[in-house]
mmCIF file of C-alpha atoms in Angstrom:
data_model
loop_
_atom_site.group_PDB
_atom_site.id
_atom_site.type_symbol
_atom_site.label_atom_id
_atom_site.label_comp_id
_atom_site.label_asym_id
_atom_site.label_seq_id
_atom_site.Cartn_x
_atom_site.Cartn_y
_atom_site.Cartn_z
ATOM 1 C CA MET A 154 0.000 0.000 0.000
ATOM 2 C CA LYS A 155 1.293 3.444 -0.916
ATOM 3 C CA ILE A 156 -0.816 6.595 -0.748
ATOM 4 C CA THR A 157 -0.605 10.379 -0.399
ATOM 5 C CA ILE A 158 -3.214 12.237 1.586
ATOM 6 C CA GLU A 159 -3.773 15.725 2.973
ATOM 7 C CA ARG A 160 -2.791 15.992 6.623
ATOM 8 C CA ALA A 161 -6.117 17.697 7.559
ATOM 9 C CA ALA A 162 -8.215 14.885 6.004
ATOM 10 C CA LEU A 163 -6.108 12.165 7.644
ATOM 11 C CA LEU A 164 -6.200 13.900 11.034
ATOM 12 C CA ARG A 165 -9.972 14.386 10.939
ATOM 13 C CA SER A 166 -10.645 10.713 10.143
ATOM 14 C CA LEU A 167 -8.065 9.413 12.630
ATOM 15 C CA GLY A 168 -9.641 11.656 15.272
ATOM 16 C CA HIS A 169 -12.989 9.956 14.688
ATOM 17 C CA VAL A 170 -11.798 6.342 14.664
ATOM 18 C CA GLN A 171 -9.034 6.369 17.284
ATOM 19 C CA SER A 172 -11.412 7.305 20.119
ATOM 20 C CA VAL A 173 -13.037 3.857 19.784
ATOM 21 C CA VAL A 174 -9.664 2.184 20.458
ATOM 22 C CA GLU A 175 -9.117 1.333 24.118
ATOM 23 C CA ARG A 176 -5.799 2.437 25.676
ATOM 24 C CA ARG A 177 -5.196 -1.026 27.124
ATOM 25 C CA ASN A 178 -5.842 -4.157 25.105
ATOM 26 C CA THR A 179 -5.226 -7.828 25.801
ATOM 27 C CA ILE A 180 -5.430 -8.460 22.032
ATOM 28 C CA PRO A 181 -2.601 -6.383 20.452
ATOM 29 C CA VAL A 182 -4.272 -5.859 17.055
ATOM 30 C CA LEU A 183 -7.190 -4.028 18.757
ATOM 31 C CA SER A 184 -4.753 -1.161 19.430
ATOM 32 C CA ASN A 185 -4.387 -0.713 15.681
ATOM 33 C CA VAL A 186 -6.395 0.968 12.963
ATOM 34 C CA LEU A 187 -6.960 -0.946 9.733
ATOM 35 C CA LEU A 188 -5.972 1.123 6.686
ATOM 36 C CA ARG A 189 -7.307 -0.039 3.322
ATOM 37 C CA ALA A 190 -6.490 1.856 0.109
ATOM 38 C CA GLU A 191 -8.523 1.232 -3.063
ATOM 39 C CA ASN A 192 -10.626 3.062 -5.675
ATOM 40 C CA GLY A 193 -9.256 6.523 -4.802
ATOM 41 C CA GLU A 194 -10.165 6.228 -1.114
ATOM 42 C CA LEU A 195 -8.449 5.392 2.138
ATOM 43 C CA SER A 196 -10.749 3.483 4.486
ATOM 44 C CA LEU A 197 -9.940 3.552 8.219
ATOM 45 C CA THR A 198 -11.462 0.968 10.579
ATOM 46 C CA ALA A 199 -11.192 0.696 14.380
ATOM 47 C CA THR A 200 -12.954 -1.696 16.753
ATOM 48 C CA ASP A 201 -13.082 -2.875 20.357
ATOM 49 C CA MET A 202 -15.021 -6.032 19.335
ATOM 50 C CA ASP A 203 -18.344 -4.521 20.513
ATOM 51 C CA LEU A 204 -18.194 -1.309 18.487
ATOM 52 C CA GLU A 205 -16.765 -0.738 15.014
ATOM 53 C CA ILE A 206 -16.280 2.522 13.137
ATOM 54 C CA VAL A 207 -15.379 2.779 9.451
ATOM 55 C CA GLU A 208 -14.617 6.052 7.685
ATOM 56 C CA SER A 209 -13.552 6.679 4.089
ATOM 57 C CA VAL A 210 -11.566 9.668 2.898
ATOM 58 C CA PRO A 211 -10.272 10.613 -0.596
ATOM 59 C CA ALA A 212 -6.577 9.863 -1.176
ATOM 60 C CA ASP A 213 -4.085 9.674 -4.043
ATOM 61 C CA ILE A 214 -3.342 5.944 -4.321
ATOM 62 C CA ALA A 215 -0.062 4.930 -5.921
ATOM 63 C CA ARG A 216 -0.331 1.296 -4.812
ATOM 64 C CA PRO A 217 -3.564 -0.197 -3.419
ATOM 65 C CA GLY A 218 -3.376 -2.475 -0.402
ATOM 66 C CA SER A 219 -3.969 -2.617 3.332
ATOM 67 C CA ALA A 220 -2.102 -2.498 6.623
ATOM 68 C CA THR A 221 -2.722 -2.053 10.340
ATOM 69 C CA ALA A 222 -0.901 0.552 12.443
ATOM 70 C CA PRO A 223 -1.050 1.770 16.075
ATOM 71 C CA ALA A 224 -4.107 4.047 16.157
ATOM 72 C CA HIS A 225 -3.131 6.474 18.940
ATOM 73 C CA THR A 226 0.489 6.823 17.712
ATOM 74 C CA LEU A 227 -0.631 7.515 14.148
ATOM 75 C CA TYR A 228 -3.138 10.106 15.407
ATOM 76 C CA ASP A 229 -0.487 11.831 17.574
ATOM 77 C CA ILE A 230 1.917 12.020 14.616
ATOM 78 C CA ALA A 231 -0.745 13.476 12.304
ATOM 79 C CA ARG A 232 -1.732 15.973 15.015
ATOM 80 C CA LYS A 233 1.846 17.270 15.286
ATOM 81 C CA LEU A 234 2.535 17.620 11.561
ATOM 82 C CA PRO A 235 2.329 21.161 10.134
ATOM 83 C CA ASP A 236 -0.960 22.490 8.727
ATOM 84 C CA GLY A 237 -1.382 22.062 4.991
ATOM 85 C CA SER A 238 1.250 19.332 4.661
ATOM 86 C CA GLN A 239 0.939 16.233 2.496
ATOM 87 C CA VAL A 240 1.393 12.847 4.145
ATOM 88 C CA GLU A 241 2.736 9.781 2.368
ATOM 89 C CA LEU A 242 1.927 6.359 3.854
ATOM 90 C CA ASP A 243 3.916 3.418 2.509
ATOM 91 C CA ALA A 244 3.344 -0.067 3.928
ATOM 92 C CA SER A 245 5.622 -2.927 2.991
ATOM 93 C CA GLY A 246 6.377 -6.044 4.985
ATOM 94 C CA ASP A 247 5.653 -5.380 8.649
ATOM 95 C CA VAL A 248 6.572 -1.670 8.570
ATOM 96 C CA LEU A 249 4.451 1.389 7.779
ATOM 97 C CA THR A 250 6.566 4.377 6.721
ATOM 98 C CA LEU A 251 5.023 7.829 7.136
ATOM 99 C CA ARG A 252 6.730 10.732 5.350
ATOM 100 C CA SER A 253 5.774 14.392 5.457
ATOM 101 C CA GLY A 254 8.207 17.119 4.415
ATOM 102 C CA ARG A 255 11.437 16.267 6.224
ATOM 103 C CA SER A 256 9.693 14.111 8.839
ATOM 104 C CA ASN A 257 10.033 10.365 8.550
ATOM 105 C CA PHE A 258 8.417 7.776 10.856
ATOM 106 C CA LYS A 259 8.548 3.989 10.758
ATOM 107 C CA LEU A 260 5.779 2.164 12.653
ATOM 108 C CA GLY A 261 5.453 -1.544 13.340
ATOM 109 C CA THR A 262 2.363 -3.194 11.869
ATOM 110 C CA LEU A 263 0.415 -6.362 12.630
ATOM 111 C CA PRO A 264 -1.071 -8.772 10.051
ATOM 112 C CA VAL A 265 -4.251 -7.530 8.387
ATOM 113 C CA ASP A 266 -5.735 -11.040 8.685
ATOM 114 C CA ASP A 267 -5.575 -10.726 12.499
ATOM 115 C CA PHE A 268 -7.832 -7.654 12.469
ATOM 116 C CA PRO A 269 -11.333 -8.686 13.641
ATOM 117 C CA GLN A 270 -14.318 -7.916 11.437
ATOM 118 C CA MET A 271 -17.757 -7.512 13.000
ATOM 119 C CA THR A 272 -20.126 -9.997 11.420
ATOM 120 C CA GLN A 273 -22.487 -7.960 9.285
ATOM 121 C CA GLY A 274 -25.809 -9.824 9.597
ATOM 122 C CA ASP A 275 -29.167 -8.433 8.547
ATOM 123 C CA LEU A 276 -30.428 -5.226 10.140
ATOM 124 C CA PRO A 277 -34.091 -5.252 9.074
ATOM 125 C CA HIS A 278 -35.324 -1.990 10.605
ATOM 126 C CA ARG A 279 -34.241 1.169 8.764
ATOM 127 C CA PHE A 280 -35.190 4.777 9.346
ATOM 128 C CA SER A 281 -33.724 8.275 9.195
ATOM 129 C CA LEU A 282 -33.432 10.846 11.970
ATOM 130 C CA THR A 283 -32.415 14.461 11.663
ATOM 131 C CA VAL A 284 -29.171 15.387 13.413
ATOM 132 C CA GLY A 285 -31.156 17.659 15.755
ATOM 133 C CA ALA A 286 -33.599 14.887 16.736
ATOM 134 C CA LEU A 287 -30.844 12.370 17.497
ATOM 135 C CA LYS A 288 -28.846 14.989 19.432
ATOM 136 C CA GLY A 289 -31.949 15.744 21.512
ATOM 137 C CA LEU A 290 -32.593 12.066 22.298
ATOM 138 C CA ILE A 291 -28.985 11.612 23.432
ATOM 139 C CA ASP A 292 -28.323 14.932 25.190
ATOM 140 C CA LYS A 293 -31.469 14.844 27.299
ATOM 141 C CA THR A 294 -30.991 11.256 28.513
ATOM 142 C CA LYS A 295 -27.262 10.400 28.618
ATOM 143 C CA PHE A 296 -26.700 12.022 32.040
ATOM 144 C CA ALA A 297 -29.033 9.438 33.624
ATOM 145 C CA ILE A 298 -27.238 6.358 32.211
ATOM 146 C CA SER A 299 -26.049 4.128 35.045
ATOM 147 C CA THR A 300 -22.321 3.477 35.438
ATOM 148 C CA GLU A 301 -22.922 0.602 37.858
ATOM 149 C CA GLU A 302 -21.679 -2.532 36.092
ATOM 150 C CA THR A 303 -23.760 -4.953 38.194
ATOM 151 C CA ARG A 304 -26.984 -3.673 36.630
ATOM 152 C CA TYR A 305 -25.528 -3.821 33.126
ATOM 153 C CA TYR A 306 -28.977 -3.461 31.498
ATOM 154 C CA LEU A 307 -29.040 0.169 32.754
ATOM 155 C CA ASN A 308 -25.632 0.981 31.150
ATOM 156 C CA GLY A 309 -27.198 2.475 28.040
ATOM 157 C CA ILE A 310 -30.159 4.279 26.499
ATOM 158 C CA TYR A 311 -33.334 2.273 25.885
ATOM 159 C CA ILE A 312 -34.877 3.135 22.494
ATOM 160 C CA HIS A 313 -38.304 1.921 21.407
ATOM 161 C CA ALA A 314 -41.411 2.871 19.428
ATOM 162 C CA THR A 315 -44.380 3.761 21.640
ATOM 163 C CA LYS A 316 -47.767 2.139 21.293
ATOM 164 C CA PRO A 317 -49.997 5.200 21.526
ATOM 165 C CA LYS A 318 -53.200 5.292 23.539
ATOM 166 C CA ALA A 319 -56.332 6.949 22.138
ATOM 167 C CA GLY A 320 -55.662 10.545 21.108
ATOM 168 C CA GLU A 321 -51.864 10.146 21.191
ATOM 169 C CA THR A 322 -49.445 9.932 18.283
ATOM 170 C CA ALA A 323 -46.747 7.280 18.021
ATOM 171 C CA ALA A 324 -43.222 8.359 18.967
ATOM 172 C CA LEU A 325 -39.659 7.115 19.070
ATOM 173 C CA ARG A 326 -38.724 7.222 22.746
ATOM 174 C CA ALA A 327 -35.363 7.223 24.538
ATOM 175 C CA VAL A 328 -35.149 6.367 28.251
ATOM 176 C CA ALA A 329 -32.230 6.195 30.670
ATOM 177 C CA THR A 330 -32.153 5.629 34.425
ATOM 178 C CA ASP A 331 -29.640 4.834 37.157
ATOM 179 C CA GLY A 332 -32.260 4.102 39.830
ATOM 180 C CA HIS A 333 -31.976 7.614 41.346
ATOM 181 C CA ARG A 334 -33.253 9.618 38.379
ATOM 182 C CA LEU A 335 -34.942 8.840 35.091
ATOM 183 C CA ALA A 336 -34.968 10.728 31.788
ATOM 184 C CA ARG A 337 -37.586 10.070 29.099
ATOM 185 C CA VAL A 338 -37.533 11.950 25.782
ATOM 186 C CA GLU A 339 -39.373 11.371 22.534
ATOM 187 C CA VAL A 340 -39.499 12.544 18.925
ATOM 188 C CA GLY A 341 -42.101 11.922 16.242
ATOM 189 C CA LEU A 342 -41.924 8.342 14.956
ATOM 190 C CA PRO A 343 -39.828 8.269 11.757
ATOM 191 C CA GLU A 344 -41.064 6.344 8.739
ATOM 192 C CA GLY A 345 -39.784 2.762 8.940
ATOM 193 C CA ALA A 346 -39.468 2.750 12.742
ATOM 194 C CA GLU A 347 -42.994 1.501 13.487
ATOM 195 C CA ALA A 348 -41.884 -2.039 14.320
ATOM 196 C CA VAL A 349 -38.488 -1.382 15.893
ATOM 197 C CA PRO A 350 -37.815 -3.655 18.861
ATOM 198 C CA GLY A 351 -36.979 -2.156 22.254
ATOM 199 C CA VAL A 352 -33.166 -2.067 22.314
ATOM 200 C CA ILE A 353 -30.504 -0.833 24.751
ATOM 201 C CA ILE A 354 -27.674 1.101 23.084
ATOM 202 C CA PRO A 355 -24.469 0.934 25.214
ATOM 203 C CA ARG A 356 -23.081 4.082 26.825
ATOM 204 C CA LYS A 357 -19.799 4.027 24.873
ATOM 205 C CA THR A 358 -21.700 3.803 21.575
ATOM 206 C CA VAL A 359 -24.002 6.655 22.613
ATOM 207 C CA LEU A 360 -21.027 8.897 23.473
ATOM 208 C CA GLU A 361 -19.118 8.059 20.258
ATOM 209 C CA VAL A 362 -22.179 8.769 18.095
ATOM 210 C CA ARG A 363 -22.771 12.039 19.945
ATOM 211 C CA LYS A 364 -19.191 13.201 19.250
ATOM 212 C CA LEU A 365 -19.627 12.534 15.536
ATOM 213 C CA LEU A 366 -22.978 14.365 15.305
ATOM 214 C CA ASP A 367 -21.314 17.781 15.703
ATOM 215 C CA GLU A 368 -19.793 17.341 12.229
ATOM 216 C CA ALA A 369 -22.644 15.384 10.632
ATOM 217 C CA ALA A 370 -24.796 16.424 7.692
ATOM 218 C CA ASP A 371 -28.577 16.834 7.891
ATOM 219 C CA SER A 372 -29.769 13.297 8.554
ATOM 220 C CA ILE A 373 -28.575 10.041 10.065
ATOM 221 C CA GLU A 374 -29.475 6.640 8.655
ATOM 222 C CA VAL A 375 -30.235 4.188 11.485
ATOM 223 C CA GLN A 376 -30.436 0.410 11.043
ATOM 224 C CA LEU A 377 -31.476 -1.964 13.807
ATOM 225 C CA SER A 378 -31.820 -5.643 14.603
ATOM 226 C CA ASP A 379 -32.342 -7.418 17.946
ATOM 227 C CA THR A 380 -28.584 -7.543 18.517
ATOM 228 C CA LYS A 381 -26.984 -4.666 16.558
ATOM 229 C CA VAL A 382 -27.417 -1.010 15.659
ATOM 230 C CA ARG A 383 -25.753 0.924 12.837
ATOM 231 C CA PHE A 384 -25.513 4.684 12.347
ATOM 232 C CA ALA A 385 -24.449 5.921 8.894
ATOM 233 C CA PHE A 386 -23.896 9.468 7.660
ATOM 234 C CA ASP A 387 -21.496 11.238 5.303
ATOM 235 C CA SER A 388 -18.603 8.759 4.872
ATOM 236 C CA ILE A 389 -18.840 7.249 8.372
ATOM 237 C CA THR A 390 -20.490 4.000 9.468
ATOM 238 C CA LEU A 391 -20.622 3.051 13.133
ATOM 239 C CA THR A 392 -21.864 -0.440 14.053
ATOM 240 C CA SER A 393 -22.382 -1.610 17.616
ATOM 241 C CA LYS A 394 -23.613 -4.613 19.525
ATOM 242 C CA LEU A 395 -26.606 -3.901 21.750
ATOM 243 C CA ILE A 396 -26.815 -4.661 25.465
ATOM 244 C CA ASP A 397 -28.281 -8.140 25.844
ATOM 245 C CA GLY A 398 -30.688 -7.559 28.711
ATOM 246 C CA THR A 399 -34.219 -6.482 29.616
ATOM 247 C CA PHE A 400 -34.782 -2.833 30.446
ATOM 248 C CA PRO A 401 -37.082 -2.427 33.479
ATOM 249 C CA ASP A 402 -40.701 -1.311 33.136
ATOM 250 C CA TYR A 403 -39.907 2.386 33.573
ATOM 251 C CA GLU A 404 -43.568 3.452 33.323
ATOM 252 C CA ARG A 405 -44.147 2.068 36.830
ATOM 253 C CA VAL A 406 -41.620 4.563 38.246
ATOM 254 C CA ILE A 407 -43.400 7.615 36.822
ATOM 255 C CA PRO A 408 -45.881 8.820 39.495
ATOM 256 C CA ALA A 409 -49.417 9.696 38.437
ATOM 257 C CA GLY A 410 -50.834 11.556 41.455
ATOM 258 C CA ASN A 411 -48.372 14.397 42.042
ATOM 259 C CA ASP A 412 -50.688 17.331 42.833
ATOM 260 C CA LYS A 413 -48.259 20.004 44.114
ATOM 261 C CA THR A 414 -46.844 22.057 41.245
ATOM 262 C CA LEU A 415 -43.908 24.447 41.415
ATOM 263 C CA GLU A 416 -42.805 26.653 38.516
ATOM 264 C CA VAL A 417 -39.411 28.341 38.725
ATOM 265 C CA ASP A 418 -36.888 30.077 36.474
ATOM 266 C CA ALA A 419 -34.532 27.180 35.648
ATOM 267 C CA LYS A 420 -31.310 29.243 35.498
ATOM 268 C CA LEU A 421 -32.118 31.120 38.723
ATOM 269 C CA PHE A 422 -33.001 27.851 40.443
ATOM 270 C CA ALA A 423 -29.869 26.035 39.226
ATOM 271 C CA ALA A 424 -27.602 28.890 40.330
ATOM 272 C CA ALA A 425 -29.211 28.914 43.810
ATOM 273 C CA VAL A 426 -28.921 25.124 44.145
ATOM 274 C CA ASP A 427 -25.274 25.312 43.089
ATOM 275 C CA ARG A 428 -24.468 28.057 45.621
ATOM 276 C CA VAL A 429 -26.233 26.381 48.556
ATOM 277 C CA ALA A 430 -24.723 22.966 47.674
ATOM 278 C CA THR A 431 -21.241 24.389 48.278
ATOM 279 C CA ILE A 432 -21.895 23.678 51.969
ATOM 280 C CA SER A 433 -23.399 20.187 51.584
ATOM 281 C CA THR A 434 -21.227 17.187 52.408
ATOM 282 C CA GLU A 435 -19.315 15.724 49.472
ATOM 283 C CA LYS A 436 -20.866 12.285 49.922
ATOM 284 C CA SER A 437 -24.573 13.131 50.053
ATOM 285 C CA ARG A 438 -24.616 16.520 48.199
ATOM 286 C CA ALA A 439 -28.018 17.017 49.830
ATOM 287 C CA VAL A 440 -30.065 20.205 49.422
ATOM 288 C CA LYS A 441 -33.425 20.793 51.144
ATOM 289 C CA LEU A 442 -36.270 22.620 49.384
ATOM 290 C CA ALA A 443 -38.843 24.266 51.687
ATOM 291 C CA LEU A 444 -41.902 25.412 49.744
ATOM 292 C CA GLY A 445 -44.365 28.068 50.814
ATOM 293 C CA LYS A 446 -46.811 30.234 48.833
ATOM 294 C CA GLY A 447 -44.758 32.109 46.210
ATOM 295 C CA VAL A 448 -41.409 31.368 47.838
ATOM 296 C CA LEU A 449 -38.831 28.584 47.850
ATOM 297 C CA THR A 450 -36.124 28.349 50.510
ATOM 298 C CA LEU A 451 -33.097 26.210 49.673
ATOM 299 C CA SER A 452 -30.837 25.060 52.491
ATOM 300 C CA ALA A 453 -27.877 22.779 53.164
ATOM 301 C CA THR A 454 -26.025 21.889 56.342
ATOM 302 C CA SER A 455 -22.775 20.134 57.017
ATOM 303 C CA PRO A 456 -21.201 19.213 60.360
ATOM 304 C CA ASP A 457 -17.850 20.499 59.071
ATOM 305 C CA ALA A 458 -18.651 23.390 56.728
ATOM 306 C CA GLY A 459 -21.646 25.046 58.437
ATOM 307 C CA SER A 460 -24.949 25.928 56.787
ATOM 308 C CA ALA A 461 -26.403 27.920 53.887
ATOM 309 C CA THR A 462 -29.868 29.162 52.915
ATOM 310 C CA GLU A 463 -31.228 31.099 49.944
ATOM 311 C CA GLU A 464 -34.724 32.275 49.052
ATOM 312 C CA ILE A 465 -36.108 32.656 45.540
ATOM 313 C CA GLU A 466 -39.515 33.697 44.235
ATOM 314 C CA VAL A 467 -41.520 30.933 42.570
ATOM 315 C CA VAL A 468 -45.025 30.141 41.389
ATOM 316 C CA TYR A 469 -46.451 27.820 44.063
ATOM 317 C CA GLU A 470 -49.936 27.912 45.579
ATOM 318 C CA GLN A 471 -50.367 24.593 47.429
ATOM 319 C CA SER A 472 -49.689 23.642 51.060
ATOM 320 C CA ALA A 473 -46.206 23.934 52.541
ATOM 321 C CA LEU A 474 -43.789 21.103 51.713
ATOM 322 C CA GLU A 475 -40.203 20.178 52.556
ATOM 323 C CA ILE A 476 -38.277 17.780 50.309
ATOM 324 C CA GLY A 477 -34.601 16.932 49.850
ATOM 325 C CA PHE A 478 -32.621 16.071 46.710
ATOM 326 C CA ASN A 479 -29.107 15.240 45.616
ATOM 327 C CA SER A 480 -27.972 18.633 44.296
ATOM 328 C CA ARG A 481 -25.913 17.177 41.451
ATOM 329 C CA TYR A 482 -28.890 15.186 40.157
ATOM 330 C CA LEU A 483 -31.060 18.308 40.429
ATOM 331 C CA LEU A 484 -28.511 20.345 38.428
ATOM 332 C CA ASP A 485 -28.200 17.622 35.765
ATOM 333 C CA ILE A 486 -31.945 17.759 35.170
ATOM 334 C CA THR A 487 -32.401 21.551 35.303
ATOM 335 C CA SER A 488 -29.569 21.958 32.759
ATOM 336 C CA GLN A 489 -31.862 20.200 30.226
ATOM 337 C CA ILE A 490 -34.599 22.857 30.561
ATOM 338 C CA GLU A 491 -34.351 24.986 27.423
ATOM 339 C CA SER A 492 -37.450 27.192 27.697
ATOM 340 C CA GLY A 493 -36.280 28.842 30.902
ATOM 341 C CA VAL A 494 -39.097 27.612 33.178
ATOM 342 C CA ALA A 495 -38.832 24.340 35.118
ATOM 343 C CA LYS A 496 -42.018 22.703 36.330
ATOM 344 C CA LEU A 497 -41.747 20.376 39.356
ATOM 345 C CA GLN A 498 -44.680 18.146 40.264
ATOM 346 C CA MET A 499 -44.508 16.704 43.804
ATOM 347 C CA ALA A 500 -46.697 14.611 46.128
ATOM 348 C CA ASP A 501 -44.826 14.533 49.441
ATOM 349 C CA SER A 502 -41.312 14.426 50.870
ATOM 350 C CA GLY A 503 -40.890 10.677 50.299
ATOM 351 C CA SER A 504 -42.295 10.247 46.769
ATOM 352 C CA PRO A 505 -40.611 10.689 43.355
ATOM 353 C CA THR A 506 -40.826 14.165 41.806
ATOM 354 C CA ILE A 507 -41.564 14.808 38.127
ATOM 355 C CA VAL A 508 -39.583 17.594 36.429
ATOM 356 C CA ARG A 509 -40.595 19.011 33.062
ATOM 357 C CA ASP A 510 -39.710 21.843 30.762
ATOM 358 C CA ALA A 511 -42.819 24.056 31.000
ATOM 359 C CA ALA A 512 -42.737 24.697 27.227
ATOM 360 C CA ASP A 513 -41.670 21.244 26.000
ATOM 361 C CA GLY A 514 -43.914 18.238 26.517
ATOM 362 C CA SER A 515 -41.529 15.784 24.793
ATOM 363 C CA ALA A 516 -39.202 15.421 27.800
ATOM 364 C CA LEU A 517 -39.982 14.140 31.286
ATOM 365 C CA TYR A 518 -37.613 13.573 34.218
ATOM 366 C CA VAL A 519 -38.205 11.694 37.462
ATOM 367 C CA LEU A 520 -36.057 12.360 40.526
ATOM 368 C CA MET A 521 -36.063 10.323 43.737
ATOM 369 C CA PRO A 522 -35.996 12.441 46.919
ATOM 370 C CA MET A 523 -33.549 11.908 49.782
ATOM 371 C CA ARG A 524 -33.804 12.433 53.525
ATOM 372 C CA VAL A 525 -32.192 15.653 54.731
#
């Protein structure tokens, strides 16, 4: 294989694929990127056996062929080469030579045949989502993904098509929960997604897709089966295994009888929570909300740091209520409120609270209270 490629094009593609490669690997070839040159394009592939990303980029091919090279090293070299330079990659034997200007690097390679390929299989469900819709589904739920490995079925975002009740329209819904908070967001059901199975997309896949969306074109092609998901746009294809598990019946967690409603400026509220939480103990991060007519008093106490209180004006007309929350969870949820007004629906100090964006009915958050 011998090719010449612009440094900027190589760097951009390497930046996309190398982030899939784990820093530590028991299988050496998984530290490498597969480079394949043919038909005027250089194709770059990286995988961790559960997730595979392939990207193609135009290149001047003097000799077609393929090779594998250390992904992070190759990316670091490309990053440090001067802007506007041309890069020549020449693979022969078990060495990849990279030349650019007066720079010359020789990298060890591993056999192409050792590089694992994800079995393709049939992905029967196909639909398109706009970049904005997919960003919304990810951004408004990813903070609630569990990082606890024992409940592996919560380590991702659950995507499914809703079965609408009378008067409702079908939607594509994304749900994530870690047992302390739950995020549920939906978009209109895309054509072709009517029969999609409920699937759990792993956290790493979600985060890799989200990174790529900032540079994506208008729409994303999504393909699904019971075991795999594929996202394709521009010249990038990302294929991932799904989490093999059953997502819990999240509808049972969403309370139906919360009759105490608080409306508050989300930014004002978040800033007050953040200030008061400075005092709360690092472990619990607890903040107490005391509600009275038209006023909310936030407070936190710590045996070491002292105490803090702050009052803000709110819209609240029901009976007085005191309830405690983990301040970090509260801030994670209020940061999703785009309209400016957060609406909290509560029942009592021991029951889950519903948080909504007052102007956006597509997102719903549930937050478990804590004793303070």
